[in-house]
Tab-separated table of C-alpha atoms (C1' of nucleotides) in Angstrom:
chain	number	residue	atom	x	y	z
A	1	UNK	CA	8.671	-33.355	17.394
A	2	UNK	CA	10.105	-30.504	15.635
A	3	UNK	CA	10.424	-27.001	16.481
A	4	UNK	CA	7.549	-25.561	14.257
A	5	UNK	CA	5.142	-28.105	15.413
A	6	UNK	CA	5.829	-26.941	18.771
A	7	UNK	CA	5.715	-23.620	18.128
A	8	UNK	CA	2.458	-24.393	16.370
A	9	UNK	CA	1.510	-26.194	19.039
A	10	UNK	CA	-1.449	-24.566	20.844
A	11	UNK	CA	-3.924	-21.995	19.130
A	12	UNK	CA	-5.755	-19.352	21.144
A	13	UNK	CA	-9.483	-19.150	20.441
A	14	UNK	CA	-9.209	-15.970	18.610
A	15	UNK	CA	-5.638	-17.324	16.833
A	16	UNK	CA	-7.911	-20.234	15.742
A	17	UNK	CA	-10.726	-17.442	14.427
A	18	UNK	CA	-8.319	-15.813	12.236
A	19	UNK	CA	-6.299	-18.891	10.654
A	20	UNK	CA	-10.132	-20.162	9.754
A	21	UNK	CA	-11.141	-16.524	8.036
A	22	UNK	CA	-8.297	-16.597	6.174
A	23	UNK	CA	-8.423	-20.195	5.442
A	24	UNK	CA	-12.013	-19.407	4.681
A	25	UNK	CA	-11.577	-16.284	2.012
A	26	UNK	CA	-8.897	-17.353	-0.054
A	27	UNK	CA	-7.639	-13.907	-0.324
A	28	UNK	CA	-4.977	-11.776	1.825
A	29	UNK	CA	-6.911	-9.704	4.222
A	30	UNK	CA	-5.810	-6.449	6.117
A	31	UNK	CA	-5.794	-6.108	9.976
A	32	UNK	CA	-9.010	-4.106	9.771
A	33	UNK	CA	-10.739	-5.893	7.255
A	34	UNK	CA	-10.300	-9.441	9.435
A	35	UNK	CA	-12.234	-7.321	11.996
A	36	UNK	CA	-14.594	-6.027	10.043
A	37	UNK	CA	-15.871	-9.387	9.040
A	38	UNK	CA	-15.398	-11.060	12.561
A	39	UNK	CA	-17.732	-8.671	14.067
A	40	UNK	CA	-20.171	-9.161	10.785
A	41	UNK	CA	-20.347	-13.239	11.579
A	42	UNK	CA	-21.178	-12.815	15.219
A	43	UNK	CA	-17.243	-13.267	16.346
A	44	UNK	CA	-16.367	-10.328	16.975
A	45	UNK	CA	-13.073	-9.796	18.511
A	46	UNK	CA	-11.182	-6.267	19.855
A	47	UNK	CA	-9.035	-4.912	17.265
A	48	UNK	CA	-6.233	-5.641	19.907
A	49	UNK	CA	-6.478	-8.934	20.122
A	50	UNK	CA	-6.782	-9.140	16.026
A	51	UNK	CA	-3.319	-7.126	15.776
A	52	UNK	CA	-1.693	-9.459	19.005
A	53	UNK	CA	-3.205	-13.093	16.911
A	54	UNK	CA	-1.708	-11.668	13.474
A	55	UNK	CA	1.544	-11.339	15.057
A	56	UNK	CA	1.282	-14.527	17.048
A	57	UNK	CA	0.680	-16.443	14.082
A	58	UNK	CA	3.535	-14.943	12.087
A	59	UNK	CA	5.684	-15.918	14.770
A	60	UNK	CA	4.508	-19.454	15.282
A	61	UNK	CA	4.767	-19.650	10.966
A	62	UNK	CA	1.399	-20.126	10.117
A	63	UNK	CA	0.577	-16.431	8.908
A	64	UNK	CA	2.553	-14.444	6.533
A	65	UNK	CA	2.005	-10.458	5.868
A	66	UNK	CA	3.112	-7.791	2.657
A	67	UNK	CA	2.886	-4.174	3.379
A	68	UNK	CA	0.351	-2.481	0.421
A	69	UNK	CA	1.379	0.403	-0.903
A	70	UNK	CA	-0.769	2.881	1.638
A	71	UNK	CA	0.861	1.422	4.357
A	72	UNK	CA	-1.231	-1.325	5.303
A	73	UNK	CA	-0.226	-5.250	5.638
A	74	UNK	CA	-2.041	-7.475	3.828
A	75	UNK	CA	-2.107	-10.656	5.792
A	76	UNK	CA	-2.821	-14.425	4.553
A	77	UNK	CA	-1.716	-17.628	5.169
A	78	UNK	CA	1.801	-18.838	4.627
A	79	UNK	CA	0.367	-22.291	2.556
A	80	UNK	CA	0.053	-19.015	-0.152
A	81	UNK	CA	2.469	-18.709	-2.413
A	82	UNK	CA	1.406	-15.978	-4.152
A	83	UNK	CA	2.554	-12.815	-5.748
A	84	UNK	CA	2.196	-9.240	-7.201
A	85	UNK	CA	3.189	-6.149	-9.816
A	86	UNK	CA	1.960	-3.485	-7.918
A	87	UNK	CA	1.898	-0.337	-10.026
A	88	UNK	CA	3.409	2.746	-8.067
A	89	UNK	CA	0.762	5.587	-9.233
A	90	UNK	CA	-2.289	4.228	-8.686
A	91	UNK	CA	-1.735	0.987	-6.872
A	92	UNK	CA	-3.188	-1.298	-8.443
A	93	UNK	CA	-2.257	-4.717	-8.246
A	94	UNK	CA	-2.000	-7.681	-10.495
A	95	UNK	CA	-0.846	-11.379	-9.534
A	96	UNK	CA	2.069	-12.878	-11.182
A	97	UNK	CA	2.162	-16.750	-11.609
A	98	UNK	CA	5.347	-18.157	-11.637
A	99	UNK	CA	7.850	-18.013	-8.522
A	100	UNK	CA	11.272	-19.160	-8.963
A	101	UNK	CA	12.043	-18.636	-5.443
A	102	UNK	CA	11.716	-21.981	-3.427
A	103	UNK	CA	14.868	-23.040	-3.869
A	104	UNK	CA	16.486	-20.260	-3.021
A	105	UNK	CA	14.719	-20.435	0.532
A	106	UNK	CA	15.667	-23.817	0.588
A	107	UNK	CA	19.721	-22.893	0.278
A	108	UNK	CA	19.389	-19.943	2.671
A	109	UNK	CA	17.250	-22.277	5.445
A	110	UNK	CA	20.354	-24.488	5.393
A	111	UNK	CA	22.851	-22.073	5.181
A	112	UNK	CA	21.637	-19.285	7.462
A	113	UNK	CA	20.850	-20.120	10.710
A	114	UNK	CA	17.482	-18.796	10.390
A	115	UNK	CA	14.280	-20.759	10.298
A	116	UNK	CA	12.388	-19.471	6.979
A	117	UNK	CA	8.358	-19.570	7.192
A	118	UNK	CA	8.100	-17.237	4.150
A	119	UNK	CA	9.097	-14.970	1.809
A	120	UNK	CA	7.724	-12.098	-0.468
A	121	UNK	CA	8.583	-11.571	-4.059
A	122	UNK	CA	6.804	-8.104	-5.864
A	123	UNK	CA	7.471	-6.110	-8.521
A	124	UNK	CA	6.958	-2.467	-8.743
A	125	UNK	CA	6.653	0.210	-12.009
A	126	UNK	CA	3.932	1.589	-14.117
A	127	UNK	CA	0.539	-0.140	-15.340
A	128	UNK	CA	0.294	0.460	-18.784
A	129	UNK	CA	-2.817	4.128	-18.498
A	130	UNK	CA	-0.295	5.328	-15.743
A	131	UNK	CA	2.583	5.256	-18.144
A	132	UNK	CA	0.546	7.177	-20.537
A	133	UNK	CA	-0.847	9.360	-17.770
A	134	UNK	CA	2.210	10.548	-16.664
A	135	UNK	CA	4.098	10.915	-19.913
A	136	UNK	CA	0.897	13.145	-20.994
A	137	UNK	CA	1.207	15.422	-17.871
A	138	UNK	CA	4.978	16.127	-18.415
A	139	UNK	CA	6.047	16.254	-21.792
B	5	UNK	CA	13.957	8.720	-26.679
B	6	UNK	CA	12.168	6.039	-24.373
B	7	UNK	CA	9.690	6.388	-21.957
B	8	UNK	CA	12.117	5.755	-19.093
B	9	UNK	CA	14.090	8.393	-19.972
B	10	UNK	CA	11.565	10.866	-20.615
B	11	UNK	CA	9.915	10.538	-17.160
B	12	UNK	CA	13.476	10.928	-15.559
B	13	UNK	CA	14.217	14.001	-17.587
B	14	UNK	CA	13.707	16.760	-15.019
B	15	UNK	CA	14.448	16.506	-11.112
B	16	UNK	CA	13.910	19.021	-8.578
B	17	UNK	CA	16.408	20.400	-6.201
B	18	UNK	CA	14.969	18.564	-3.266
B	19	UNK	CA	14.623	15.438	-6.025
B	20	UNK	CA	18.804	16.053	-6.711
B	21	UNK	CA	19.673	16.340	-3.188
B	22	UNK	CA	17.771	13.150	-2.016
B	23	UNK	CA	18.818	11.186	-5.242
B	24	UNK	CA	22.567	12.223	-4.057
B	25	UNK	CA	22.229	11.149	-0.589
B	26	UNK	CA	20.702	7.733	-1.269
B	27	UNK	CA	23.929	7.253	-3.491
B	28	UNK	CA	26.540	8.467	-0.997
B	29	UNK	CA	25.168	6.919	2.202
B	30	UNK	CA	24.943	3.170	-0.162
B	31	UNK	CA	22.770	2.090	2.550
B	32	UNK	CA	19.061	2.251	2.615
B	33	UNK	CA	17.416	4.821	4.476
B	34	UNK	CA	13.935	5.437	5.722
B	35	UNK	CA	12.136	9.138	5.074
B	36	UNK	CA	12.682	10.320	8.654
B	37	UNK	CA	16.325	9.489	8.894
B	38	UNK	CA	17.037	11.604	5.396
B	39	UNK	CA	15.453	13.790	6.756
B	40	UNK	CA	17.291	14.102	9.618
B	41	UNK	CA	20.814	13.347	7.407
B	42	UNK	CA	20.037	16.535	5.246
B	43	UNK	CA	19.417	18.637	8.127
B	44	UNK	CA	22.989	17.506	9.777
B	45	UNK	CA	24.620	18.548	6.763
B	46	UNK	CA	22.334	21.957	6.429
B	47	UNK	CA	20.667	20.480	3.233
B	48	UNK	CA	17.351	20.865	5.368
B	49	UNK	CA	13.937	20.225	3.600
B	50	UNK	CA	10.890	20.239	4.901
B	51	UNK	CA	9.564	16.485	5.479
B	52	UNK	CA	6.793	16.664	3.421
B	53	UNK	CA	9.177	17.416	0.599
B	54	UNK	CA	10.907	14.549	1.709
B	55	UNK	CA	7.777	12.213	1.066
B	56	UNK	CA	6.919	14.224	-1.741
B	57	UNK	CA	10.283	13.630	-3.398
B	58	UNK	CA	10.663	10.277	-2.379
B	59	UNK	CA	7.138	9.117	-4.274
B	60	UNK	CA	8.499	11.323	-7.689
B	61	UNK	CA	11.816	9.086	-7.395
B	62	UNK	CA	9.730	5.934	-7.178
B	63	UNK	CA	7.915	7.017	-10.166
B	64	UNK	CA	10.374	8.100	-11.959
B	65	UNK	CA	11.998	4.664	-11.314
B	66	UNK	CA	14.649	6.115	-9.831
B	67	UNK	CA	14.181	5.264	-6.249
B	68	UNK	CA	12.504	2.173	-4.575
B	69	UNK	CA	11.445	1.101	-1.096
B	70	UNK	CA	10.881	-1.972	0.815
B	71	UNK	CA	8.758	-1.794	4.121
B	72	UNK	CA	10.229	-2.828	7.447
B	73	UNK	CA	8.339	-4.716	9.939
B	74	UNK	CA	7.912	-1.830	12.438
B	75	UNK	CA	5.605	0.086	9.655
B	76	UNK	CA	8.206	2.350	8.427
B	77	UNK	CA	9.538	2.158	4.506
B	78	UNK	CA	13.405	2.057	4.083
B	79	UNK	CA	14.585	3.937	0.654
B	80	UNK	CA	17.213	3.189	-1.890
B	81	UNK	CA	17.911	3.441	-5.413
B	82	UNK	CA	16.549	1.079	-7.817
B	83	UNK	CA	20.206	0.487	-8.972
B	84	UNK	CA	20.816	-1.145	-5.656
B	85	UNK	CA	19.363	-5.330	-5.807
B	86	UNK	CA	19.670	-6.055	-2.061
B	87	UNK	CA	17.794	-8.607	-0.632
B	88	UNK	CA	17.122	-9.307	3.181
B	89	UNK	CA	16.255	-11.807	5.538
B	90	UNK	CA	14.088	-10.876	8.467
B	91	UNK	CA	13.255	-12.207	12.051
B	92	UNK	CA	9.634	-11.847	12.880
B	93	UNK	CA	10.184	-11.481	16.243
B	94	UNK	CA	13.060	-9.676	16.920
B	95	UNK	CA	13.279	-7.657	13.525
B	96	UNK	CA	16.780	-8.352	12.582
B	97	UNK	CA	17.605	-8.115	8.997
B	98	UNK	CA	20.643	-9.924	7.169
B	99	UNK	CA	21.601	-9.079	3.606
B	100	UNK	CA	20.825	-12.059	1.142
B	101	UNK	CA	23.755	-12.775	-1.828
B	102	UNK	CA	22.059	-14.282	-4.454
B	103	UNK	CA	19.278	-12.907	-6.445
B	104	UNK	CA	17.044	-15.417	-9.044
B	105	UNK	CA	14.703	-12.786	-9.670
B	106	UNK	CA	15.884	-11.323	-12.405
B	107	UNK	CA	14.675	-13.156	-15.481
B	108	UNK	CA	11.213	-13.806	-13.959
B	109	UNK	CA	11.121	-9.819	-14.103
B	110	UNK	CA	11.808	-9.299	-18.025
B	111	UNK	CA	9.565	-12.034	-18.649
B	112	UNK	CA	7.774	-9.879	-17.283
B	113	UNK	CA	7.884	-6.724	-18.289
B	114	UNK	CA	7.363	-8.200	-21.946
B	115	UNK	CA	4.162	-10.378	-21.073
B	116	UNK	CA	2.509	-7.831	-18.480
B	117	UNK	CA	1.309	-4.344	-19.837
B	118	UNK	CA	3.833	-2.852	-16.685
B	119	UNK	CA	7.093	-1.250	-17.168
B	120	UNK	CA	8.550	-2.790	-14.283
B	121	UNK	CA	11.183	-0.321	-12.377
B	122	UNK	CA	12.156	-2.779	-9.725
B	123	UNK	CA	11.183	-5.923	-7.563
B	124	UNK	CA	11.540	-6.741	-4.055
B	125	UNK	CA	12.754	-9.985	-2.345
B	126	UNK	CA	12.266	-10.811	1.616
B	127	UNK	CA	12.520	-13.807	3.470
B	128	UNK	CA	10.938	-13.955	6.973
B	129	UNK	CA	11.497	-16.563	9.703
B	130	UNK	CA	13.420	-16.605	12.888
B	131	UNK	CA	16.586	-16.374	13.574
B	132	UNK	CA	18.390	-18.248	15.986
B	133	UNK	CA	18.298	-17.023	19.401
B	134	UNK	CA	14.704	-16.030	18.847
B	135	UNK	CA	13.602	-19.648	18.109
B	136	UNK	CA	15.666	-20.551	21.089
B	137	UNK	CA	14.127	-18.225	23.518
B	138	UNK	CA	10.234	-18.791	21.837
B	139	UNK	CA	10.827	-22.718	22.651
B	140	UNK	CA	11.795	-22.127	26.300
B	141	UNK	CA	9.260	-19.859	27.080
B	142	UNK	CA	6.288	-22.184	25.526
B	143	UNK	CA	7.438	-25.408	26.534
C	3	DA	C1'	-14.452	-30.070	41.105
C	4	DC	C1'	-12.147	-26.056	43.341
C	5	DT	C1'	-8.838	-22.695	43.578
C	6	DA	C1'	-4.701	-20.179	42.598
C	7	DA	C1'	-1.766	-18.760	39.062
C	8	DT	C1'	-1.196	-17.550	34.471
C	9	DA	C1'	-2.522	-16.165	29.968
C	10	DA	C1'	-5.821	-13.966	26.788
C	11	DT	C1'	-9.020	-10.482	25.764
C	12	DG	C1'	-11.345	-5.894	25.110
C	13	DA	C1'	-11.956	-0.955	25.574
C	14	DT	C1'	-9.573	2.775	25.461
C	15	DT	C1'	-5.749	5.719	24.821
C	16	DA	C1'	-1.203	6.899	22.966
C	17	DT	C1'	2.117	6.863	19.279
C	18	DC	C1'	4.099	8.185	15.242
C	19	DA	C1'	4.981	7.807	10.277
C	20	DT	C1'	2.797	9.696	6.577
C	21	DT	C1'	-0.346	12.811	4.141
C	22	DC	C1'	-2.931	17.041	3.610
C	23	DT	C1'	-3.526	22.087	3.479
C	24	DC	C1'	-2.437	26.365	2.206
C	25	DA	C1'	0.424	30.328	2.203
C	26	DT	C1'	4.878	31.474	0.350
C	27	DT	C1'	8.828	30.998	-2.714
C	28	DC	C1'	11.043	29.504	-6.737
C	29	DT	C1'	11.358	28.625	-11.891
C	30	DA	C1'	10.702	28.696	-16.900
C	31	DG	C1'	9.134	30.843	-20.718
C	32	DT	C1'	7.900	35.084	-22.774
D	13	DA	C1'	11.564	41.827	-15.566
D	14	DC	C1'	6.821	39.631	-15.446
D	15	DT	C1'	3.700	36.115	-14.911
D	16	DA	C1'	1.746	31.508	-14.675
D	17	DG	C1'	2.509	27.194	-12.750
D	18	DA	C1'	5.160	24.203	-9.968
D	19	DA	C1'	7.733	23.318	-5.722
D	20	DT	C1'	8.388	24.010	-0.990
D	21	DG	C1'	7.751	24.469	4.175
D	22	DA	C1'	5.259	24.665	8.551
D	23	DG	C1'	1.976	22.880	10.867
D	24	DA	C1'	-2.324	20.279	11.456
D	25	DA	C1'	-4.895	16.070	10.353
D	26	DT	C1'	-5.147	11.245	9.494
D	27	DG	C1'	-5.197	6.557	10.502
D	28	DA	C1'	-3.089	2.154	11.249
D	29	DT	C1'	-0.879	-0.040	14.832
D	30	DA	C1'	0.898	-0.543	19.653
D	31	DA	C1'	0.565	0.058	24.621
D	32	DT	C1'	-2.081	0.011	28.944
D	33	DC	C1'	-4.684	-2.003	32.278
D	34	DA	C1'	-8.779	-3.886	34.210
D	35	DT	C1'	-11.508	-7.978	33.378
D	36	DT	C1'	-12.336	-12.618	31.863
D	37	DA	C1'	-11.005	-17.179	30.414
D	38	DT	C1'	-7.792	-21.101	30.765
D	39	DT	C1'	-4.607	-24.102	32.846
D	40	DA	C1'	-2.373	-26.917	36.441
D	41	DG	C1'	-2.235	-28.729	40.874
D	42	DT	C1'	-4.633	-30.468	44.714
DNA sequence: ACTAATAATGATTATCATTCTCATTCTAGT
DNA sequence: ACTAGAATGAGAATGATAATCATTATTAGT
């Protein structure tokens, strides 16, 4: 047995909750919004235990999180490889497809002695009516 | 005259003196602690000039920030590609060498509508001694 | 099954970085 | 120098997240 399988080891009822909604949606979900739709399907759980669980499952490798631009996390599961150009003035998000990434992780897990459950990858500038916005308000 | 340059034309005072910190210190530094910086050397602005300054940067494309995992942003210049690796549990960062990011982000910025200022790049895991002490205390 | 020990949960409160407000000060263009 | 309009500062407001602690569920040992 390996370490993440032990660390996986054994989910709490509300860890199991979370890793199902998320599992469930398909979509990265903040903090608040995981207990918004808890409480909606009759599962409600304290906003407490919801922020201890997130962390929990970060730690044990199963859930991975990426701070949105108002200072939120957006939190999903680490199986999701998925990424973002986030423009700066109005925050809007698009995903980007590729990610040339994995084998960096790869090098670093061997080389560093840190155990790697995830990384993040986003790009940041101007959409394309923000450019113009902005250019329009100082010429 | 591009659009880059256009948006950078004009900076404020507080804009200049928080642009010139961020290239002395060469480190990254969150809003509270330049705050604090400019005070020590009797540069004092008021924190919400900080923030306020801090977003024109961004937009600008002059300054960027990556979020740490206790909530707070850290602040840099876009000039500076640093990448980190971070435990989840204990929140230490290391600096990552190599970067593969970088043609991924002018593909980019020629197939998306975004003029893309900068990108970030963070690995999470856990590093050593954490994983040590998570396995002993859940056997 | 029963009980003691341990861990998880929920309700509430506290924290604290960030944003908002608005009165005041600076700046650019005439 | 004068006058918009922008920038700034002080302080209050906001809101997500973390801490506290009493209660409830789970586990392990008998």
């Amino acid at each position: 047995m390996n370490t993440a399988s032990s660390l996986k080891s054994r989910l709490t009822r509300a860890q199991k909750q979370i890793h199902c909604l998320l599992e469930q949606s398909g979509e990265t979900l903040t903090a608040q919004a995981i207990y918004q739709r808890l409480k909606d399907q009759q599962q409600m759980l304290g906003l407490a235990t919801v922020y201890r669980s997130l962390r929990s499952l970060q730690i044990k490798g199963l859930a991975q999180a990426r701070a949105l631009p108002n200072g939120e996390w957006a939190y999903g599961l680490t199986s999701d490889d998925s990424h973002y150009l986030t423009c700066l003035n109005c925050g809007t998000s698009v995903p980007v497809e590729d990610c040339p990434v994995h084998s960096l992780e790869e090098k670093l897990g061997q080389s560093s002695h840190f155990q790697i459950f995830y990384h993040t990858l986003e790009f940041f500038g101007l959409c394309a009516p923000c450019t113009g916005r902005l250019e329009a308000e100082s010429p």
